[in-house]
PDB file of C-alpha atoms in Angstrom:
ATOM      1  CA  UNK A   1     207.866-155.595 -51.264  1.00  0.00           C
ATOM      2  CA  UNK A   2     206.772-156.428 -47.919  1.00  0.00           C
ATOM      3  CA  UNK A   3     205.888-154.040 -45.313  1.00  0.00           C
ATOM      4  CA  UNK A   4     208.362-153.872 -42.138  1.00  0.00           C
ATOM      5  CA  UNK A   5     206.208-154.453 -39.205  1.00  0.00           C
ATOM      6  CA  UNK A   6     206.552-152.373 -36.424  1.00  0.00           C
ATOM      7  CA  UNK A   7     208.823-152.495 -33.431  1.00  0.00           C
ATOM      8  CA  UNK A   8     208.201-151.661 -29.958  1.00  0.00           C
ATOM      9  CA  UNK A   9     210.395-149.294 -30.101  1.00  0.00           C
ATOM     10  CA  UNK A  10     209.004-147.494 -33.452  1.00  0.00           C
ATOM     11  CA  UNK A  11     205.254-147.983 -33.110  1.00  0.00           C
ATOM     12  CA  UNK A  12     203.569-147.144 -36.178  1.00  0.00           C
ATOM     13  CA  UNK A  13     201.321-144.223 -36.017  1.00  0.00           C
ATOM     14  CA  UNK A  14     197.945-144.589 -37.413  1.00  0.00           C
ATOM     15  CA  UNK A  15     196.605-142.093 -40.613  1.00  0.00           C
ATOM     16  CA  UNK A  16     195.122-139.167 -39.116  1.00  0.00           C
ATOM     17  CA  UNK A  17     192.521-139.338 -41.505  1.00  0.00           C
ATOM     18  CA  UNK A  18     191.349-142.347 -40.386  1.00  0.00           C
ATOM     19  CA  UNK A  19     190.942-141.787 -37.298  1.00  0.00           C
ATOM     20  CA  UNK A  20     188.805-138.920 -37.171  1.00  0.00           C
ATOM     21  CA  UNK A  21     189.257-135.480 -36.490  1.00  0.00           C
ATOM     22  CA  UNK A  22     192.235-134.252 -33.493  1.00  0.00           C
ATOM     23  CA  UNK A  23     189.582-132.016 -31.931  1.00  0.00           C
ATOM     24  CA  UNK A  24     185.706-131.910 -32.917  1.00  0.00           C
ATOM     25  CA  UNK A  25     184.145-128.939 -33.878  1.00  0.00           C
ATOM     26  CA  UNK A  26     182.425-128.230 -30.614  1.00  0.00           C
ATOM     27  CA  UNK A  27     185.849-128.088 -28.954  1.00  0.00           C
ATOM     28  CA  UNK A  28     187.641-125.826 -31.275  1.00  0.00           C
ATOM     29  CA  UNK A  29     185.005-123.086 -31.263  1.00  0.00           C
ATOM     30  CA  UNK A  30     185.334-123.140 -27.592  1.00  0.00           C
ATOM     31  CA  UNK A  31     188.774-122.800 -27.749  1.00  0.00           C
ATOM     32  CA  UNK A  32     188.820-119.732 -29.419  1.00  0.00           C
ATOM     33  CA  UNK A  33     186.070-118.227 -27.908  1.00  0.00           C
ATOM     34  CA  UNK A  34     187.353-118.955 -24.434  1.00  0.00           C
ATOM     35  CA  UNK A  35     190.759-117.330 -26.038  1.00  0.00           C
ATOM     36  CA  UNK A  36     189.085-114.033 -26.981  1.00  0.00           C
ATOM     37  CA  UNK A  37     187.367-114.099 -23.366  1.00  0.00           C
ATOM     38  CA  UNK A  38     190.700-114.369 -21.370  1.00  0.00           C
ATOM     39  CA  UNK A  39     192.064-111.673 -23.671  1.00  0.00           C
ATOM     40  CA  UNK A  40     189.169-109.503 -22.944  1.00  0.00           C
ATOM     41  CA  UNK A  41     189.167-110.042 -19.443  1.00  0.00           C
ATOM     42  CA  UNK A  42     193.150-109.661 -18.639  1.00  0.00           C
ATOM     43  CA  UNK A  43     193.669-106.605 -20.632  1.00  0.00           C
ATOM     44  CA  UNK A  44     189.943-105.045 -18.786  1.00  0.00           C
ATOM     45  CA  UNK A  45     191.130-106.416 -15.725  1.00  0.00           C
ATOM     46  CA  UNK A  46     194.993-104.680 -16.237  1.00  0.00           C
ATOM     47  CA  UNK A  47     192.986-101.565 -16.570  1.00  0.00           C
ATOM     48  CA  UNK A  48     190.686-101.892 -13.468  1.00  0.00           C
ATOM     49  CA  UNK A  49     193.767-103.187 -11.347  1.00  0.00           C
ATOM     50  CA  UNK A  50     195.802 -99.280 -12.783  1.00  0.00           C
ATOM     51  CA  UNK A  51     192.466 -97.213 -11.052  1.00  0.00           C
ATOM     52  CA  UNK A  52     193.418 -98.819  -7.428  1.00  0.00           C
ATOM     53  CA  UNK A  53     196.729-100.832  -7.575  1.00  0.00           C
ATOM     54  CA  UNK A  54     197.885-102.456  -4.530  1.00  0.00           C
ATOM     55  CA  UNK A  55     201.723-103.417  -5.436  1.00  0.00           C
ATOM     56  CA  UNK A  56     204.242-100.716  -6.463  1.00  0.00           C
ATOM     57  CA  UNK A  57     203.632-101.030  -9.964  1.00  0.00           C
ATOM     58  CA  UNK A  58     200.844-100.390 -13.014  1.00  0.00           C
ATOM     59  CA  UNK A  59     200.377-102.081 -16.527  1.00  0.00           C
ATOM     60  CA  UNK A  60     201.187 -99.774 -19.627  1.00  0.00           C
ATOM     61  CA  UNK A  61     198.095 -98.105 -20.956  1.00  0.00           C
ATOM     62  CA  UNK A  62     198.684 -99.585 -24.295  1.00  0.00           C
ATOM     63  CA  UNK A  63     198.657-103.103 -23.097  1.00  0.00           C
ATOM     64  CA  UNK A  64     195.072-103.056 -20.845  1.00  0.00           C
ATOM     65  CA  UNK A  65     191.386-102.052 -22.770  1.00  0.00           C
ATOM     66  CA  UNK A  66     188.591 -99.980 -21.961  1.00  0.00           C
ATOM     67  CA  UNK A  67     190.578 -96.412 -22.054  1.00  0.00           C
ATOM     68  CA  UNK A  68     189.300 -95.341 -18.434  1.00  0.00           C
ATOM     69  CA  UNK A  69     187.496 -97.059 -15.332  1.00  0.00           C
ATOM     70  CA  UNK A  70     183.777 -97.502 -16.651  1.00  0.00           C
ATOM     71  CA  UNK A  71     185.047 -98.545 -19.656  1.00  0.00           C
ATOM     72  CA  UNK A  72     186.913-101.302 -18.670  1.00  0.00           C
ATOM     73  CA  UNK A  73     184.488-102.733 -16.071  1.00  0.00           C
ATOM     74  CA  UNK A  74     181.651-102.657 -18.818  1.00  0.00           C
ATOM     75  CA  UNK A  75     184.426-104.805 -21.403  1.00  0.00           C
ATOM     76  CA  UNK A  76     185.135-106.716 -18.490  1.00  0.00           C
ATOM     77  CA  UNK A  77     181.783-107.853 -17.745  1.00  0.00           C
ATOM     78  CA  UNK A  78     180.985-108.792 -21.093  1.00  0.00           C
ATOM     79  CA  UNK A  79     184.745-111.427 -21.026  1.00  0.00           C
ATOM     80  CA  UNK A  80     183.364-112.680 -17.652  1.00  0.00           C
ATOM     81  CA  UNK A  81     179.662-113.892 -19.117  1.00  0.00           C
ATOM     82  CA  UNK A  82     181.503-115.444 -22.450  1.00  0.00           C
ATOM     83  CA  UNK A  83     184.106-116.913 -19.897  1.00  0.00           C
ATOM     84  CA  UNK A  84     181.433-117.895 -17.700  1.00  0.00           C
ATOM     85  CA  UNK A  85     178.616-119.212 -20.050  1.00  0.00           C
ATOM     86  CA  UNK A  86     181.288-120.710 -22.337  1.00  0.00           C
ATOM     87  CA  UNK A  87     183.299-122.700 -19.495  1.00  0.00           C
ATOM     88  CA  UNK A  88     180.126-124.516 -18.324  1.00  0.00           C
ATOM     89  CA  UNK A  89     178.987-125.512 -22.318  1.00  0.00           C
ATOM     90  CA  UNK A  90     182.807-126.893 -22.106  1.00  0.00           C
ATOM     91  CA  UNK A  91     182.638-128.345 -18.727  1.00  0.00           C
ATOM     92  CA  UNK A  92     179.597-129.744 -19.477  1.00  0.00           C
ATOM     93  CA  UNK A  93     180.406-131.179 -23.001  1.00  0.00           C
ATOM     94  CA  UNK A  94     183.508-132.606 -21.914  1.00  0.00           C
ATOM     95  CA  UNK A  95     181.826-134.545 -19.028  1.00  0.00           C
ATOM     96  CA  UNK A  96     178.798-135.950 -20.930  1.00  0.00           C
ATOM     97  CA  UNK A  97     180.936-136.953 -23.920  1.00  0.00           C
ATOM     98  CA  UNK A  98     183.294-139.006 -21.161  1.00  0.00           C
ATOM     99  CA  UNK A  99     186.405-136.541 -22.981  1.00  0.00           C
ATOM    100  CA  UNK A 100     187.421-135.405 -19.635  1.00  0.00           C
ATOM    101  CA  UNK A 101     188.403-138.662 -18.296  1.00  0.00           C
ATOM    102  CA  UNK A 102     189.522-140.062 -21.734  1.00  0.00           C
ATOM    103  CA  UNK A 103     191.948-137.102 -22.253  1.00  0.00           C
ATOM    104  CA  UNK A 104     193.033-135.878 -18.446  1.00  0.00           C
ATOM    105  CA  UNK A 105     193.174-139.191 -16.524  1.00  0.00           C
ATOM    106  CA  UNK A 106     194.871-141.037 -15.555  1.00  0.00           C
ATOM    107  CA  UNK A 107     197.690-138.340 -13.937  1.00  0.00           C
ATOM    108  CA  UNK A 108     199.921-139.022 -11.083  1.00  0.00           C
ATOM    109  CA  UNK A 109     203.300-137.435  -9.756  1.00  0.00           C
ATOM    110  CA  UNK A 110     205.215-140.823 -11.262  1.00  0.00           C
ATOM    111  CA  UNK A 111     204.093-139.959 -14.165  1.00  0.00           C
ATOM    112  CA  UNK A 112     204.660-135.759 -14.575  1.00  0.00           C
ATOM    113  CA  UNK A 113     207.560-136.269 -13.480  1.00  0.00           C
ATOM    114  CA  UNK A 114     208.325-139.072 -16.066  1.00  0.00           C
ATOM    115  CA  UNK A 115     206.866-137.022 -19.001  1.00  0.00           C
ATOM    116  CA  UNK A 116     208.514-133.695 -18.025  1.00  0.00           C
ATOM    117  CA  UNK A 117     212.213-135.506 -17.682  1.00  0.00           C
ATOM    118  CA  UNK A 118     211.678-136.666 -21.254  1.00  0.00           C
ATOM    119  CA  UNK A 119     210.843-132.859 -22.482  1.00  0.00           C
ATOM    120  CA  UNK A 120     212.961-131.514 -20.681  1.00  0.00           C
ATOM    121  CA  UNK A 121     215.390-133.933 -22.697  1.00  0.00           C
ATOM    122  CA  UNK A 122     214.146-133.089 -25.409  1.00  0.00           C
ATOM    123  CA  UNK A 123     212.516-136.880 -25.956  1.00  0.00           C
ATOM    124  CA  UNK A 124     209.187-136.425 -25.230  1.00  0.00           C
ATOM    125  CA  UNK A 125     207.037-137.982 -28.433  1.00  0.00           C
ATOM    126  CA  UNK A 126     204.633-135.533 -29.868  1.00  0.00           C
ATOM    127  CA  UNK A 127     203.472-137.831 -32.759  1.00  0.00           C
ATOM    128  CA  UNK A 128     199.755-138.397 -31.702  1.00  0.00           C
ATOM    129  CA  UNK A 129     198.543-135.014 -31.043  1.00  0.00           C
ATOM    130  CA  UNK A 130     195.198-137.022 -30.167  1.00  0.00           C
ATOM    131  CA  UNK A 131     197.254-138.389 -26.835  1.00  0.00           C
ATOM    132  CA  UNK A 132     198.304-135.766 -23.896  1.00  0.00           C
ATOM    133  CA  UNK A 133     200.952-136.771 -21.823  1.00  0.00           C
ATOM    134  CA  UNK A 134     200.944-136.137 -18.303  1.00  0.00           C
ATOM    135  CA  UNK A 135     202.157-132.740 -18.071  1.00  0.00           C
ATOM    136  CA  UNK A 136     199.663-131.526 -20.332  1.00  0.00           C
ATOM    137  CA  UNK A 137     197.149-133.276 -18.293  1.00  0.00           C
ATOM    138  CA  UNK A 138     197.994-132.043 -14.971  1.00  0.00           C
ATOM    139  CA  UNK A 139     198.135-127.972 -16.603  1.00  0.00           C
ATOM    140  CA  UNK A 140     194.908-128.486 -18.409  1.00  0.00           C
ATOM    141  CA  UNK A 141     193.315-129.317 -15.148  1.00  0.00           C
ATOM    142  CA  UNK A 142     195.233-126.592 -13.190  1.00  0.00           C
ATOM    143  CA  UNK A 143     194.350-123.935 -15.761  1.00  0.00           C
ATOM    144  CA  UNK A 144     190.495-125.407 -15.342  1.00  0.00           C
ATOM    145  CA  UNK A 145     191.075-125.244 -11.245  1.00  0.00           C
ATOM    146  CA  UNK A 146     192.498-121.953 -11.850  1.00  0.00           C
ATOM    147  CA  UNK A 147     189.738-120.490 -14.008  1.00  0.00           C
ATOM    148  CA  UNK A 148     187.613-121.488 -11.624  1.00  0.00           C
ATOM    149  CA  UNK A 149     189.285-119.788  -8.345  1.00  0.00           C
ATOM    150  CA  UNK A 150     189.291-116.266 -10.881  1.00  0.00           C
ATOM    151  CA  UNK A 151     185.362-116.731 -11.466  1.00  0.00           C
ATOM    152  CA  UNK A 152     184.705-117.305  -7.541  1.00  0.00           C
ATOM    153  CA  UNK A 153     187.093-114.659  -6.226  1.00  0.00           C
ATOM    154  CA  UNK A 154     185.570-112.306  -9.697  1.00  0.00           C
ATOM    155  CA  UNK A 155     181.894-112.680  -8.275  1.00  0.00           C
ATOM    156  CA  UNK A 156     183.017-111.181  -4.702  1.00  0.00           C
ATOM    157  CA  UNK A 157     184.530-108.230  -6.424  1.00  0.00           C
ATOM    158  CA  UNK A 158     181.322-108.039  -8.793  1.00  0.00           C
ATOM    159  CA  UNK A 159     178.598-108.762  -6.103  1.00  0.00           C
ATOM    160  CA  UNK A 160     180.003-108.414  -2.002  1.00  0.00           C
ATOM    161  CA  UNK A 161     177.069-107.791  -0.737  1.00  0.00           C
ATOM    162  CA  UNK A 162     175.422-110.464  -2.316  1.00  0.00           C
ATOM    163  CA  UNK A 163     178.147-113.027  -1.849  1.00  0.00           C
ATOM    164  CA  UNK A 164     178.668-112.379   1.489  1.00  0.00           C
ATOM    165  CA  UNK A 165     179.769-115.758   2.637  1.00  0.00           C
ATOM    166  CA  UNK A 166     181.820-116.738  -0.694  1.00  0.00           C
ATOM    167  CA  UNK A 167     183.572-113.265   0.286  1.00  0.00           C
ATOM    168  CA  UNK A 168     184.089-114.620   3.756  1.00  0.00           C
ATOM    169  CA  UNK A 169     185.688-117.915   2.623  1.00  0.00           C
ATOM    170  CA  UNK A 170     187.915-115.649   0.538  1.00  0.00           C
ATOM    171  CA  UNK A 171     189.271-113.912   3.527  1.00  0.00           C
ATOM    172  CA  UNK A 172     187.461-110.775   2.210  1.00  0.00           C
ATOM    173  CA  UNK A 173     187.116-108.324   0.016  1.00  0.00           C
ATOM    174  CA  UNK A 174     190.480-107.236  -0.136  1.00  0.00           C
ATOM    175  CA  UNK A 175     191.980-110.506   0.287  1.00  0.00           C
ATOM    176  CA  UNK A 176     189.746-111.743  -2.517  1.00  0.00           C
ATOM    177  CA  UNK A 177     191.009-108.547  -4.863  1.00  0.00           C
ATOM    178  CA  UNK A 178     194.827-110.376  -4.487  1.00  0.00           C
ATOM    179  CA  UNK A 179     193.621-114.297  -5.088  1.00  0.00           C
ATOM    180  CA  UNK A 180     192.260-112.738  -7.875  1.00  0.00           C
ATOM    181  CA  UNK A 181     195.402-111.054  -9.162  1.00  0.00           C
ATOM    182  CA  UNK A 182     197.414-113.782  -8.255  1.00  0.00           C
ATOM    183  CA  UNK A 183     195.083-116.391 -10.145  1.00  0.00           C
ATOM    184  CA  UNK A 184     195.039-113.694 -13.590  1.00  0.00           C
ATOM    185  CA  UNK A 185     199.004-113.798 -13.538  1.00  0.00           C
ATOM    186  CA  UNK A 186     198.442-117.386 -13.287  1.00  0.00           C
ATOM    187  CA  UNK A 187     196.483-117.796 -15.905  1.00  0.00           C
ATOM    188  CA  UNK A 188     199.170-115.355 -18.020  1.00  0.00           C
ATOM    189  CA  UNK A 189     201.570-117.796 -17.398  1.00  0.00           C
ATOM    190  CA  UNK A 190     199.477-120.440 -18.781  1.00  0.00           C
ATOM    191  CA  UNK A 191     199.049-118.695 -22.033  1.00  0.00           C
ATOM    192  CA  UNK A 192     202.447-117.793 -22.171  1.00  0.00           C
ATOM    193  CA  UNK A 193     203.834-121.464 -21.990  1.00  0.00           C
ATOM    194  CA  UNK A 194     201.199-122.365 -24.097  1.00  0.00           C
ATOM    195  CA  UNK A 195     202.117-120.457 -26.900  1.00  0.00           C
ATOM    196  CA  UNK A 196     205.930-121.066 -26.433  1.00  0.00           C
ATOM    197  CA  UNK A 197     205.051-124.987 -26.603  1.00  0.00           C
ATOM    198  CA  UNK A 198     202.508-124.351 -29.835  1.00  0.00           C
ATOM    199  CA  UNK A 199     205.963-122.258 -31.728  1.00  0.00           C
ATOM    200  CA  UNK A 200     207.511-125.337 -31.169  1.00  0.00           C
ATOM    201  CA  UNK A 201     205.025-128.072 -32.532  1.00  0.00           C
ATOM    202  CA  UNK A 202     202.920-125.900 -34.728  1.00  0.00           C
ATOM    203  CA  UNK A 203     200.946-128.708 -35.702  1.00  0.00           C
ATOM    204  CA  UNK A 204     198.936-128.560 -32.905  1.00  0.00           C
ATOM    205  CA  UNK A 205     198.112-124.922 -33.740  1.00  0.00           C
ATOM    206  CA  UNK A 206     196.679-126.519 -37.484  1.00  0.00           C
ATOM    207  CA  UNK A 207     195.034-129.094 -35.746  1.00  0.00           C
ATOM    208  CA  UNK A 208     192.994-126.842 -33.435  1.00  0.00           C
ATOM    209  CA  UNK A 209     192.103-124.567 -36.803  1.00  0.00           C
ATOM    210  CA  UNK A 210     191.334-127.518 -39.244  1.00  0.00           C
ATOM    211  CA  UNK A 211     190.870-130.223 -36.570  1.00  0.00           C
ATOM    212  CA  UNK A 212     193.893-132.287 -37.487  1.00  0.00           C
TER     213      UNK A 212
END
């Protein structure tokens, strides 16, 4: 019998296998360890935020890490240097294997808009988990932007003296203490859509363990 060919409107998607692997090696490691670093870091930082809160509020014991002050600045510290060193292997990776343009550009307002109509409708095509659309684009480069704002605003809560005019951009130290906040909750809500999106197409969670 012959084959159907395809219609425009039912492409034909092509063998995963042949194709390669979703995600290389390189990429999933980072992933993970970048995972472990931002859990780290926002249950330390939950901790360290409880010893001097400045809102009306403090996060349950059982949810932050370190069990007192010195103990969660040491655990933080050691999340910010695997965030830190393993960002820049990524950033760097990503640029000098062109992957950063291939997978996050083009993106444009037309087209978020465009992609997150169709999800919200419930019509947005997830069969080539090799292809991002547009919404994914623009949060992968906000959670980038984002990570980047918590290690800038981090260093002048680490080192004030020392980054004196980074602390000064910031609006100061205390100023710098809430962009900081504000950029971990951020980053929360990142992780919490992300998950919520990975229950509902788990085979991107299998394709980020096996690589497709």
């Amino acid at each position: 019998m012959m084959a159907t060919p395809a219609t425009p409107d039912a492409p034909a998607a092509p063998a995963a296998d042949s194709r390669g692997p979703v995600h290389p090696g390189w990429l999933r490691i980072m992933h993970w360890l970048n995972a472990l670093a931002v859990v780290i870091m926002v249950t330390s930082g939950w901790r360290i935020y409880n010893a001097a809160p400045f809102f009306d509020f403090t996060f349950p014991n059982g949810a932050t890490l370190g069990g007192w002050l010195g103990g969660a600045l040491q655990w933080h510290f050691a999340g910010m240097w695997l965030l830190l060193v393993n960002g820049l292997l990524y950033l760097g990776l990503n640029l000098t294997t062109g992957r950063l343009w291939r997978k996050f550009f083009p993106v444009g307002p037309r087209g978020v808009a465009r992609d997150l109509a169709a999800a919200l409708r419930g019509k947005l095509s997830h069969a080539d988990p090799r292809h991002y659309n547009q919404v994914q684009r623009l949060a992968y480069l906000f959670v980038i932007a984002d990570i980047t704002v918590l290690v800038l605003s981090g260093l002048v809560l680490w080192k004030s003296v020392q980054f004196d005019t980074l602390r000064t951009l910031l609006g100061g130290y205390e100023f710098a203490r809430r962009i900081h906040f504000f950029a971990m909750a951020l980053l929360v809500a990142f992780v919490a859509v992300h998950l919520v999106m990975v229950a509902l197409v788990p085979r991107s969670l299998i394709a980020m363990i096996r690589g497709k």
